[in-house]
Amino acid sequence: MMSINKGKEIAQGSSIPATVAVAAAIVVGGDQRNPPPLSRYESQKRRDWNTFGQYLRNQRPPVALSQCNANHVLEFLRYLDQFGKTKVHLQGCVFFGQPEPPGPCTCPLRQAWGSLDALIGRLRAAYEENGGLPETNPFASGSIRIYLREVRDSQAKARGIPYKKKKKKRNPLKANEVSSSFPIQQP
């Protein structure tokens, strides 16, 4: 690693401030103490994982991660509803089925389906990254998929907008055509 003095030497006689040159010297020198910042996805995944772990520890009695199952995940998703910001009209509400209701109502705020779906995706990945086996991943359970489907459908009905599954993009190239002379390299 470069010394601080080396960084100062770089800055002398240039228009670069000494502090910037020192920081650049550290980056060029490969400072291993400061890993690159996490992506937004990785930060969210870590935060979600820590939140779920805290939720399990706060249960009475506390639940060890190794004892966690799909029922704990479903309870966690229902618990999160209290912090939701999406108005979901109940069957008896005068605004049920209206995408843009003209006035306020007393229907509950819930977590949006898309938020829950993304959360489960991140927790599913975090579980396996933290040593869990794919076969025992509670976030990949069929009951979780059913719950998410029910939330999606009920929220779509409450808004009066049916959910339309995105169609997969079809590759217009034929099997015998080559798309590029530069093959895609897998990371």
Coordinates of N, CA, C and O in Angstrom, one line a residue:
M1 N 0.8 -1.2 0.0 CA 0.0 0.0 0.0 C 0.9 1.2 0.0 O 1.9 1.3 0.7
M2 N 0.5 2.3 -0.7 CA 1.2 3.5 -0.8 C 1.2 4.2 0.6 O 0.2 4.2 1.3
S3 N 2.2 4.9 0.9 CA 2.2 5.7 2.1 C 1.5 7.0 1.9 O 1.3 7.5 0.8
I4 N 1.2 7.7 3.0 CA 0.5 9.0 2.9 C 1.5 10.0 2.3 O 1.1 10.8 1.5
N5 N 2.8 9.9 2.6 CA 3.8 10.8 2.0 C 3.8 10.7 0.5 O 4.0 11.6 -0.2
K6 N 3.7 9.4 0.0 CA 3.7 9.2 -1.4 C 2.5 9.9 -2.0 O 2.7 10.6 -3.1
G7 N 1.4 9.9 -1.4 CA 0.2 10.6 -1.9 C 0.4 12.1 -1.9 O 0.0 12.8 -2.8
K8 N 1.1 12.6 -0.9 CA 1.4 14.1 -0.8 C 2.4 14.4 -2.0 O 2.3 15.5 -2.6
E9 N 3.3 13.5 -2.3 CA 4.3 13.8 -3.3 C 3.5 13.9 -4.7 O 3.9 14.7 -5.5
I10 N 2.5 13.0 -4.8 CA 1.8 13.0 -6.1 C 1.1 14.4 -6.3 O 1.0 14.9 -7.3
A11 N 0.6 14.9 -5.1 CA -0.2 16.2 -5.2 C 0.6 17.4 -5.4 O 0.2 18.4 -6.0
Q12 N 1.9 17.4 -5.0 CA 2.7 18.5 -5.1 C 3.0 18.9 -6.6 O 3.3 18.0 -7.4
G13 N 2.8 20.1 -6.9 CA 3.0 20.6 -8.2 C 1.9 20.2 -9.2 O 2.0 20.3 -10.4
S14 N 0.7 19.8 -8.6 CA -0.4 19.5 -9.5 C -1.6 20.3 -9.0 O -1.6 20.9 -7.9
S15 N -2.7 20.3 -9.7 CA -3.9 21.0 -9.3 C -4.8 20.1 -8.5 O -5.9 20.6 -8.1
I16 N -4.4 18.9 -8.2 CA -5.2 18.0 -7.4 C -4.9 18.3 -5.9 O -3.8 18.3 -5.5
P17 N -6.0 18.5 -5.1 CA -5.8 18.7 -3.7 C -5.1 17.5 -3.0 O -5.3 16.4 -3.5
A18 N -4.3 17.7 -2.0 CA -3.6 16.7 -1.4 C -4.5 15.6 -0.8 O -4.2 14.4 -0.9
T19 N -5.6 15.9 -0.3 CA -6.5 14.9 0.3 C -7.1 14.0 -0.8 O -7.2 12.8 -0.6
V20 N -7.4 14.6 -1.9 CA -7.9 13.8 -3.1 C -6.8 12.8 -3.5 O -7.0 11.7 -3.8
A21 N -5.5 13.4 -3.6 CA -4.4 12.5 -4.1 C -4.2 11.4 -3.1 O -3.9 10.3 -3.5
V22 N -4.3 11.7 -1.8 CA -4.0 10.6 -0.8 C -5.1 9.5 -1.0 O -4.9 8.3 -1.0
A23 N -6.4 10.0 -1.1 CA -7.5 9.0 -1.3 C -7.3 8.2 -2.5 O -7.5 7.0 -2.6
A24 N -6.8 8.9 -3.6 CA -6.6 8.2 -4.9 C -5.5 7.2 -4.7 O -5.5 6.0 -5.2
A25 N -4.4 7.5 -3.9 CA -3.3 6.6 -3.7 C -3.8 5.4 -2.9 O -3.3 4.3 -3.2
I26 N -4.7 5.6 -2.0 CA -5.2 4.5 -1.2 C -6.0 3.6 -2.1 O -5.9 2.3 -2.1
V27 N -6.9 4.1 -3.0 CA -7.7 3.3 -3.9 C -6.8 2.6 -4.8 O -6.9 1.4 -5.1
V28 N -5.8 3.3 -5.4 CA -4.9 2.6 -6.4 C -4.1 1.5 -5.7 O -3.8 0.5 -6.2
G29 N -3.7 1.8 -4.4 CA -2.9 0.9 -3.7 C -3.7 -0.4 -3.2 O -3.1 -1.3 -2.8
G30 N -5.0 -0.3 -3.4 CA -5.8 -1.5 -3.1 C -6.1 -1.7 -1.6 O -5.9 -2.7 -1.1
D31 N -6.6 -0.7 -1.0 CA -6.9 -0.8 0.5 C -8.0 -1.8 0.7 O -9.1 -1.7 0.2
Q32 N -7.6 -2.9 1.4 CA -8.5 -4.0 1.6 C -9.4 -3.8 2.8 O -10.4 -4.6 3.0
R33 N -9.2 -2.8 3.6 CA -10.0 -2.6 4.8 C -11.4 -2.0 4.4 O -12.4 -2.2 5.2
N34 N -11.6 -1.4 3.3 CA -12.9 -0.8 2.9 C -13.4 -1.5 1.7 O -13.0 -1.1 0.6
P35 N -14.2 -2.5 1.8 CA -14.7 -3.2 0.6 C -15.6 -2.2 -0.1 O -16.1 -1.2 0.4
P36 N -15.9 -2.5 -1.4 CA -16.7 -1.6 -2.2 C -18.1 -1.5 -1.6 O -18.6 -2.5 -1.0
P37 N -18.8 -0.4 -1.7 CA -20.2 -0.3 -1.1 C -21.1 -1.3 -1.7 O -21.0 -1.7 -2.9
L38 N -22.1 -1.8 -1.0 CA -23.0 -2.7 -1.4 C -24.0 -2.1 -2.4 O -24.3 -0.9 -2.3
S39 N -24.5 -2.9 -3.4 CA -25.5 -2.4 -4.3 C -26.8 -2.1 -3.5 O -26.9 -2.6 -2.4
R40 N -27.7 -1.4 -4.1 CA -29.0 -1.2 -3.4 C -29.7 -2.5 -3.1 O -30.2 -2.7 -2.0
Y41 N -29.7 -3.4 -4.0 CA -30.3 -4.7 -3.8 C -29.6 -5.5 -2.6 O -30.3 -6.0 -1.8
E42 N -28.3 -5.5 -2.6 CA -27.6 -6.2 -1.5 C -27.8 -5.5 -0.2 O -28.0 -6.2 0.8
S43 N -27.9 -4.2 -0.2 CA -28.2 -3.5 1.1 C -29.6 -3.8 1.6 O -29.8 -4.1 2.8
Q44 N -30.6 -3.8 0.7 CA -31.9 -4.2 1.0 C -32.0 -5.6 1.5 O -32.7 -5.9 2.5
K45 N -31.3 -6.5 0.8 CA -31.3 -7.9 1.2 C -30.8 -8.1 2.6 O -31.3 -8.8 3.4
R46 N -29.7 -7.4 2.9 CA -29.1 -7.5 4.3 C -30.0 -6.9 5.3 O -30.2 -7.5 6.4
R47 N -30.6 -5.8 5.0 CA -31.5 -5.1 6.0 C -32.7 -6.0 6.2 O -33.2 -6.2 7.3
D48 N -33.3 -6.6 5.1 CA -34.5 -7.5 5.3 C -34.1 -8.7 6.1 O -34.9 -9.2 6.9
W49 N -32.9 -9.3 5.8 CA -32.5 -10.5 6.5 C -32.3 -10.2 8.0 O -32.8 -11.0 8.9
N50 N -31.7 -9.0 8.4 CA -31.6 -8.7 9.8 C -32.9 -8.4 10.4 O -33.1 -8.8 11.6
T51 N -33.9 -7.8 9.7 CA -35.2 -7.5 10.2 C -35.9 -8.8 10.5 O -36.6 -9.0 11.6
F52 N -35.8 -9.8 9.6 CA -36.5 -11.1 9.8 C -35.9 -11.8 11.0 O -36.6 -12.4 11.8
G53 N -34.5 -11.8 11.1 CA -33.9 -12.4 12.3 C -34.3 -11.7 13.6 O -34.5 -12.4 14.6
Q54 N -34.4 -10.4 13.6 CA -34.9 -9.7 14.8 C -36.3 -10.1 15.1 O -36.7 -10.3 16.3
Y55 N -37.2 -10.3 14.1 CA -38.6 -10.7 14.3 C -38.6 -12.1 15.0 O -39.3 -12.3 15.9
L56 N -37.7 -13.0 14.5 CA -37.7 -14.3 15.1 C -37.2 -14.3 16.5 O -37.7 -15.0 17.4
R57 N -36.2 -13.4 16.8 CA -35.7 -13.3 18.2 C -36.7 -12.7 19.1 O -36.7 -13.0 20.3
N58 N -37.6 -11.9 18.6 CA -38.7 -11.2 19.4 C -39.9 -12.1 19.7 O -40.7 -11.7 20.5
Q59 N -39.9 -13.3 19.0 CA -41.1 -14.2 19.3 C -40.9 -14.7 20.7 O -39.9 -14.9 21.2
R60 N -42.1 -15.1 21.3 CA -42.1 -15.7 22.6 C -42.6 -17.1 22.5 O -43.8 -17.3 22.2
P61 N -41.8 -18.1 22.7 CA -40.3 -18.1 22.9 C -39.6 -17.7 21.6 O -40.2 -17.9 20.5
P62 N -38.4 -17.3 21.7 CA -37.6 -16.9 20.5 C -37.5 -18.2 19.6 O -37.4 -19.3 20.0
V63 N -37.4 -17.9 18.3 CA -37.3 -19.0 17.3 C -35.9 -19.0 16.6 O -35.5 -17.9 16.1
A64 N -35.3 -20.1 16.7 CA -33.9 -20.2 16.1 C -34.2 -20.3 14.6 O -35.2 -20.9 14.1
L65 N -33.2 -19.7 13.8 CA -33.4 -19.8 12.3 C -33.5 -21.2 11.8 O -34.2 -21.5 10.9
S66 N -32.8 -22.1 12.5 CA -32.8 -23.5 12.1 C -34.2 -24.1 12.3 O -34.5 -25.1 11.7
Q67 N -35.0 -23.5 13.1 CA -36.4 -24.0 13.4 C -37.4 -23.3 12.7 O -38.6 -23.6 12.8
C68 N -37.0 -22.3 11.9 CA -38.0 -21.4 11.2 C -38.6 -22.2 10.1 O -38.0 -23.0 9.4
N69 N -39.9 -22.0 9.9 CA -40.6 -22.7 8.8 C -41.6 -21.7 8.1 O -41.6 -20.5 8.4
A70 N -42.3 -22.2 7.1 CA -43.2 -21.3 6.3 C -44.2 -20.6 7.1 O -44.6 -19.5 6.8
N71 N -44.7 -21.2 8.2 CA -45.6 -20.5 9.1 C -45.1 -19.3 9.7 O -45.8 -18.3 9.9
H72 N -43.8 -19.3 10.1 CA -43.1 -18.1 10.7 C -43.0 -17.0 9.6 O -43.2 -15.9 9.9
V73 N -42.8 -17.4 8.4 CA -42.6 -16.5 7.3 C -44.0 -15.8 7.0 O -44.1 -14.6 6.9
L74 N -45.1 -16.6 7.0 CA -46.4 -16.1 6.8 C -46.8 -15.1 7.9 O -47.4 -14.1 7.7
E75 N -46.5 -15.5 9.2 CA -46.8 -14.6 10.3 C -46.0 -13.3 10.1 O -46.5 -12.2 10.4
F76 N -44.7 -13.4 9.7 CA -43.9 -12.2 9.4 C -44.6 -11.3 8.4 O -44.6 -10.1 8.5
L77 N -45.0 -11.9 7.3 CA -45.7 -11.1 6.2 C -46.9 -10.4 6.7 O -47.2 -9.2 6.4
R78 N -47.7 -11.1 7.5 CA -48.9 -10.5 8.1 C -48.6 -9.4 9.1 O -49.3 -8.4 9.2
Y79 N -47.5 -9.6 9.9 CA -47.0 -8.6 10.8 C -46.6 -7.3 10.0 O -46.9 -6.2 10.5
L80 N -46.0 -7.5 8.9 CA -45.6 -6.3 8.1 C -46.7 -5.5 7.6 O -46.6 -4.3 7.3
D81 N -47.9 -6.1 7.5 CA -49.1 -5.3 6.9 C -49.4 -4.1 7.7 O -49.8 -3.1 7.2
Q82 N -49.1 -4.1 9.0 CA -49.4 -2.9 9.8 C -48.5 -1.7 9.4 O -48.9 -0.5 9.8
F83 N -47.5 -1.9 8.7 CA -46.6 -0.8 8.2 C -46.8 -0.5 6.8 O -46.1 0.4 6.2
G84 N -47.9 -1.0 6.2 CA -48.1 -0.8 4.8 C -48.7 0.5 4.4 O -49.2 1.3 5.3
K85 N -48.6 0.9 3.2 CA -49.0 2.2 2.7 C -50.0 2.1 1.6 O -50.4 3.1 0.9
T86 N -50.5 0.9 1.3 CA -51.4 0.6 0.2 C -52.8 0.4 0.7 O -53.0 -0.5 1.5
K87 N -53.7 1.3 0.3 CA -55.1 1.1 0.7 C -55.7 0.0 0.0 O -55.7 -0.1 -1.3
V88 N -56.2 -1.0 0.7 CA -56.9 -2.2 0.1 C -58.3 -2.2 0.6 O -58.6 -2.4 1.8
H89 N -59.2 -1.9 -0.3 CA -60.7 -1.8 0.0 C -61.3 -3.1 0.3 O -61.0 -4.1 -0.4
L90 N -62.1 -3.1 1.4 CA -62.7 -4.4 1.8 C -64.0 -4.6 0.9 O -64.5 -3.7 0.3
Q91 N -64.5 -5.8 0.9 CA -65.6 -6.2 0.0 C -66.8 -5.3 0.2 O -67.5 -4.9 -0.7
G92 N -67.1 -4.9 1.4 CA -68.3 -4.0 1.7 C -68.1 -2.5 1.5 O -69.0 -1.8 1.6
C93 N -66.9 -2.1 1.2 CA -66.6 -0.7 1.0 C -67.2 -0.2 -0.3 O -67.2 -0.9 -1.4
V94 N -67.7 1.1 -0.3 CA -68.4 1.6 -1.5 C -67.3 1.8 -2.6 O -67.7 2.0 -3.8
F95 N -66.1 1.9 -2.3 CA -65.0 2.1 -3.3 C -64.4 0.8 -3.7 O -63.5 0.8 -4.5
F96 N -64.9 -0.3 -3.3 CA -64.3 -1.6 -3.7 C -64.4 -1.8 -5.2 O -65.5 -1.6 -5.8
G97 N -63.3 -2.1 -5.8 CA -63.3 -2.3 -7.3 C -63.0 -1.0 -8.1 O -63.0 -1.1 -9.3
Q98 N -62.9 0.1 -7.4 CA -62.6 1.4 -8.1 C -61.1 1.7 -8.1 O -60.5 1.8 -7.0
P99 N -60.5 1.8 -9.2 CA -59.0 2.1 -9.2 C -58.6 3.4 -8.6 O -57.6 3.5 -8.0
E100 N -59.5 4.4 -8.8 CA -59.2 5.7 -8.2 C -60.4 6.2 -7.5 O -61.2 7.0 -8.0
P101 N -60.6 5.9 -6.2 CA -61.7 6.3 -5.4 C -61.8 7.8 -5.2 O -60.8 8.4 -5.0
P102 N -63.0 8.3 -5.3 CA -63.2 9.8 -5.2 C -63.0 10.4 -3.8 O -62.9 11.6 -3.6
G103 N -63.0 9.5 -2.7 CA -62.9 10.1 -1.4 C -62.3 9.1 -0.4 O -61.9 8.0 -0.8
P104 N -62.1 9.5 0.8 CA -61.5 8.6 1.8 C -62.4 7.6 2.4 O -63.6 7.7 2.2
C105 N -61.8 6.5 2.9 CA -62.6 5.5 3.6 C -61.8 4.9 4.7 O -60.7 5.3 4.9
T106 N -62.4 4.0 5.5 CA -61.7 3.4 6.6 C -61.1 2.1 6.4 O -60.6 1.4 7.3
C107 N -60.9 1.7 5.1 CA -60.3 0.5 4.8 C -58.8 0.5 5.2 O -58.2 1.5 5.3
P108 N -58.3 -0.7 5.5 CA -56.9 -0.8 6.1 C -55.8 -0.5 5.0 O -56.0 -0.7 3.8
L109 N -54.7 -0.1 5.5 CA -53.5 0.0 4.7 C -52.7 -1.3 4.9 O -52.6 -1.8 5.9
R110 N -52.2 -1.8 3.7 CA -51.5 -3.0 3.7 C -50.2 -2.9 2.9 O -50.0 -1.9 2.2
Q111 N -49.4 -3.9 3.1 CA -48.2 -4.0 2.2 C -48.7 -4.3 0.8 O -49.5 -5.2 0.6
A112 N -48.1 -3.7 -0.2 CA -48.4 -3.9 -1.6 C -47.9 -5.3 -2.0 O -46.8 -5.7 -1.5
W113 N -48.6 -6.0 -2.9 CA -48.2 -7.3 -3.3 C -46.8 -7.3 -3.9 O -46.0 -8.1 -3.6
G114 N -46.5 -6.3 -4.7 CA -45.2 -6.2 -5.3 C -44.0 -6.1 -4.3 O -43.0 -6.7 -4.5
S115 N -44.3 -5.4 -3.2 CA -43.3 -5.2 -2.2 C -43.1 -6.6 -1.5 O -41.9 -6.9 -1.2
L116 N -44.1 -7.3 -1.2 CA -44.0 -8.6 -0.5 C -43.3 -9.6 -1.4 O -42.5 -10.3 -0.9
D117 N -43.6 -9.6 -2.7 CA -43.0 -10.5 -3.6 C -41.5 -10.2 -3.7 O -40.7 -11.2 -3.7
A118 N -41.1 -9.0 -3.8 CA -39.7 -8.6 -3.9 C -39.0 -9.0 -2.5 O -37.9 -9.5 -2.6
L119 N -39.7 -8.8 -1.4 CA -39.1 -9.1 -0.1 C -38.8 -10.6 0.0 O -37.7 -11.0 0.4
I120 N -39.8 -11.4 -0.4 CA -39.6 -12.8 -0.4 C -38.5 -13.3 -1.3 O -37.7 -14.1 -0.9
G121 N -38.3 -12.7 -2.4 CA -37.2 -13.0 -3.3 C -35.9 -12.7 -2.7 O -34.9 -13.5 -2.7
R122 N -35.8 -11.5 -2.0 CA -34.5 -11.2 -1.3 C -34.2 -12.1 -0.1 O -33.1 -12.6 0.1
L123 N -35.3 -12.4 0.7 CA -35.1 -13.3 1.8 C -34.8 -14.7 1.4 O -34.0 -15.4 2.0
R124 N -35.3 -15.1 0.3 CA -35.1 -16.5 -0.3 C -33.6 -16.6 -0.6 O -32.9 -17.6 -0.3
A125 N -33.0 -15.6 -1.3 CA -31.6 -15.6 -1.6 C -30.8 -15.5 -0.4 O -29.7 -16.2 -0.3
A126 N -31.1 -14.6 0.5 CA -30.3 -14.4 1.8 C -30.3 -15.7 2.6 O -29.2 -16.0 3.2
Y127 N -31.4 -16.4 2.6 CA -31.4 -17.7 3.4 C -30.3 -18.6 2.9 O -29.5 -19.2 3.7
E128 N -30.2 -18.8 1.6 CA -29.2 -19.7 1.1 C -27.8 -19.1 1.2 O -26.8 -19.9 1.4
E129 N -27.6 -17.8 1.0 CA -26.3 -17.2 1.2 C -25.8 -17.3 2.6 O -24.6 -17.2 2.8
N130 N -26.7 -17.4 3.6 CA -26.3 -17.6 5.0 C -26.3 -19.0 5.4 O -26.4 -19.3 6.6
G131 N -26.1 -19.9 4.5 CA -25.9 -21.3 4.9 C -27.1 -22.2 4.8 O -27.0 -23.4 5.1
G132 N -28.3 -21.7 4.5 CA -29.5 -22.6 4.4 C -29.5 -23.4 3.2 O -29.0 -23.0 2.1
L133 N -30.1 -24.6 3.3 CA -30.2 -25.5 2.1 C -31.4 -25.1 1.3 O -32.5 -24.8 1.8
P134 N -31.3 -25.1 0.0 CA -32.4 -24.8 -0.9 C -33.6 -25.7 -0.6 O -34.8 -25.3 -0.7
E135 N -33.4 -27.0 -0.2 CA -34.5 -27.9 0.1 C -35.3 -27.5 1.3 O -36.4 -27.9 1.5
T136 N -34.6 -26.8 2.2 CA -35.3 -26.4 3.5 C -35.6 -24.9 3.6 O -36.0 -24.4 4.6
N137 N -35.5 -24.2 2.5 CA -35.8 -22.8 2.4 C -37.2 -22.5 2.7 O -38.1 -22.8 1.8
P138 N -37.6 -21.9 3.9 CA -39.0 -21.6 4.2 C -39.6 -20.5 3.2 O -40.8 -20.5 3.1
F139 N -38.7 -19.7 2.6 CA -39.2 -18.7 1.8 C -39.6 -19.2 0.4 O -40.2 -18.5 -0.4
A140 N -39.2 -20.4 0.1 CA -39.5 -21.0 -1.2 C -40.7 -22.0 -1.1 O -41.0 -22.7 -2.0
S141 N -41.3 -22.0 0.0 CA -42.4 -22.9 0.3 C -43.6 -22.6 -0.6 O -43.9 -21.5 -1.0
G142 N -44.3 -23.7 -1.0 CA -45.5 -23.5 -1.8 C -46.6 -22.7 -1.1 O -47.3 -21.9 -1.7
S143 N -46.7 -22.8 0.3 CA -47.6 -22.0 1.0 C -47.4 -20.5 0.9 O -48.3 -19.6 0.9
I144 N -46.1 -20.1 0.7 CA -45.7 -18.7 0.6 C -46.2 -18.2 -0.8 O -46.7 -17.2 -1.0
R145 N -46.0 -19.1 -1.8 CA -46.4 -18.7 -3.2 C -47.9 -18.6 -3.2 O -48.4 -17.6 -3.9
I146 N -48.6 -19.5 -2.6 CA -50.1 -19.4 -2.5 C -50.5 -18.1 -1.9 O -51.4 -17.4 -2.3
Y147 N -49.9 -17.8 -0.7 CA -50.2 -16.5 0.0 C -50.0 -15.3 -0.9 O -50.9 -14.4 -1.0
L148 N -48.9 -15.3 -1.5 CA -48.6 -14.1 -2.4 C -49.6 -14.0 -3.6 O -50.0 -12.9 -3.9
R149 N -50.0 -15.2 -4.1 CA -51.0 -15.1 -5.2 C -52.3 -14.6 -4.7 O -53.0 -13.8 -5.3
E150 N -52.7 -15.0 -3.5 CA -54.0 -14.6 -2.9 C -53.9 -13.1 -2.6 O -54.9 -12.3 -2.9
V151 N -52.8 -12.6 -2.1 CA -52.6 -11.1 -1.9 C -52.7 -10.4 -3.2 O -53.4 -9.4 -3.3
R152 N -52.0 -10.9 -4.2 CA -52.1 -10.2 -5.5 C -53.5 -10.1 -6.1 O -53.9 -9.1 -6.5
D153 N -54.2 -11.3 -6.0 CA -55.5 -11.3 -6.6 C -56.5 -10.4 -5.8 O -57.3 -9.7 -6.4
S154 N -56.4 -10.5 -4.5 CA -57.3 -9.7 -3.6 C -57.1 -8.2 -3.8 O -58.0 -7.4 -3.9
Q155 N -55.8 -7.8 -4.0 CA -55.5 -6.4 -4.2 C -55.9 -5.9 -5.6 O -56.4 -4.8 -5.7
A156 N -55.8 -6.8 -6.5 CA -56.3 -6.4 -7.9 C -57.8 -6.3 -7.9 O -58.3 -5.3 -8.5
K157 N -58.5 -7.1 -7.2 CA -60.0 -7.0 -7.2 C -60.4 -5.8 -6.4 O -61.3 -5.1 -6.9
A158 N -59.7 -5.5 -5.3 CA -60.1 -4.3 -4.6 C -59.9 -3.0 -5.3 O -60.6 -2.0 -5.2
R159 N -58.9 -3.0 -6.2 CA -58.7 -1.8 -7.1 C -59.4 -1.9 -8.4 O -59.5 -0.9 -9.1
G160 N -60.0 -3.0 -8.7 CA -60.8 -3.1 -9.9 C -59.9 -3.3 -11.2 O -60.3 -3.1 -12.3
I161 N -58.6 -3.6 -10.9 CA -57.7 -3.8 -12.0 C -57.1 -5.2 -12.0 O -56.5 -5.6 -11.1
P162 N -57.5 -6.0 -13.0 CA -57.0 -7.4 -13.0 C -55.5 -7.4 -13.2 O -54.9 -6.6 -13.9
Y163 N -54.8 -8.4 -12.5 CA -53.4 -8.5 -12.7 C -53.1 -9.2 -14.0 O -53.7 -10.2 -14.3
K164 N -52.2 -8.7 -14.8 CA -51.8 -9.3 -16.1 C -50.4 -9.7 -15.9 O -49.5 -8.9 -15.7
K165 N -50.2 -11.0 -16.1 CA -48.8 -11.5 -16.1 C -48.0 -11.0 -17.3 O -48.5 -11.0 -18.4
K166 N -46.8 -10.6 -17.0 CA -45.9 -10.1 -18.1 C -45.6 -11.3 -19.0 O -45.2 -12.3 -18.5
K167 N -45.7 -11.0 -20.3 CA -45.3 -12.1 -21.2 C -43.8 -12.1 -21.4 O -43.1 -11.0 -21.4
K168 N -43.2 -13.3 -21.5 CA -41.8 -13.4 -21.7 C -41.5 -12.9 -23.1 O -42.2 -13.1 -24.1
K169 N -40.3 -12.2 -23.2 CA -39.9 -11.7 -24.5 C -39.3 -12.8 -25.3 O -38.6 -13.6 -24.8
R170 N -39.8 -12.9 -26.5 CA -39.3 -13.9 -27.4 C -38.1 -13.4 -28.1 O -38.0 -12.3 -28.6
N171 N -37.1 -14.3 -28.3 CA -35.9 -14.0 -29.0 C -36.2 -14.1 -30.5 O -36.6 -15.2 -31.0
P172 N -36.1 -13.0 -31.3 CA -36.5 -13.0 -32.7 C -35.5 -13.8 -33.6 O -35.8 -14.1 -34.7
L173 N -34.3 -14.2 -33.0 CA -33.3 -14.9 -33.8 C -33.7 -16.4 -33.9 O -34.3 -17.0 -33.0
K174 N -33.4 -16.9 -35.1 CA -33.7 -18.4 -35.3 C -32.5 -19.1 -34.7 O -31.4 -18.6 -34.4
A175 N -32.7 -20.4 -34.5 CA -31.7 -21.3 -33.8 C -30.4 -21.3 -34.5 O -29.3 -21.4 -33.9
N176 N -30.4 -21.2 -35.9 CA -29.2 -21.3 -36.6 C -28.5 -20.0 -36.8 O -27.4 -19.9 -37.4
E177 N -29.1 -18.9 -36.4 CA -28.4 -17.6 -36.5 C -27.6 -17.3 -35.3 O -27.9 -17.7 -34.2
V178 N -26.5 -16.6 -35.5 CA -25.6 -16.2 -34.4 C -25.9 -14.7 -34.1 O -25.9 -13.9 -35.1
S179 N -26.2 -14.4 -32.9 CA -26.6 -13.0 -32.6 C -25.4 -12.0 -32.6 O -25.6 -10.9 -32.8
S180 N -24.2 -12.5 -32.3 CA -23.1 -11.6 -32.2 C -21.8 -12.3 -32.3 O -21.7 -13.5 -32.0
S181 N -20.8 -11.6 -32.8 CA -19.5 -12.3 -32.8 C -18.8 -12.2 -31.5 O -17.7 -12.8 -31.3
F182 N -19.4 -11.5 -30.5 CA -18.9 -11.4 -29.2 C -19.7 -12.2 -28.2 O -20.8 -11.8 -27.9
P183 N -19.3 -13.4 -27.8 CA -20.1 -14.2 -26.9 C -20.3 -13.6 -25.5 O -19.4 -12.9 -25.1
I184 N -21.4 -13.8 -24.9 CA -21.6 -13.3 -23.6 C -20.9 -14.1 -22.6 O -21.0 -15.4 -22.6
Q185 N -20.1 -13.5 -21.8 CA -19.3 -14.2 -20.8 C -20.0 -14.3 -19.5 O -20.6 -13.3 -19.0
Q186 N -20.1 -15.5 -18.9 CA -20.8 -15.7 -17.6 C -19.8 -15.2 -16.5 O -18.7 -15.5 -16.6
P187 N -20.4 -14.5 -15.5 CA -19.5 -14.1 -14.4 C -19.0 -15.2 -13.6 O -19.5 -16.3 -13.5

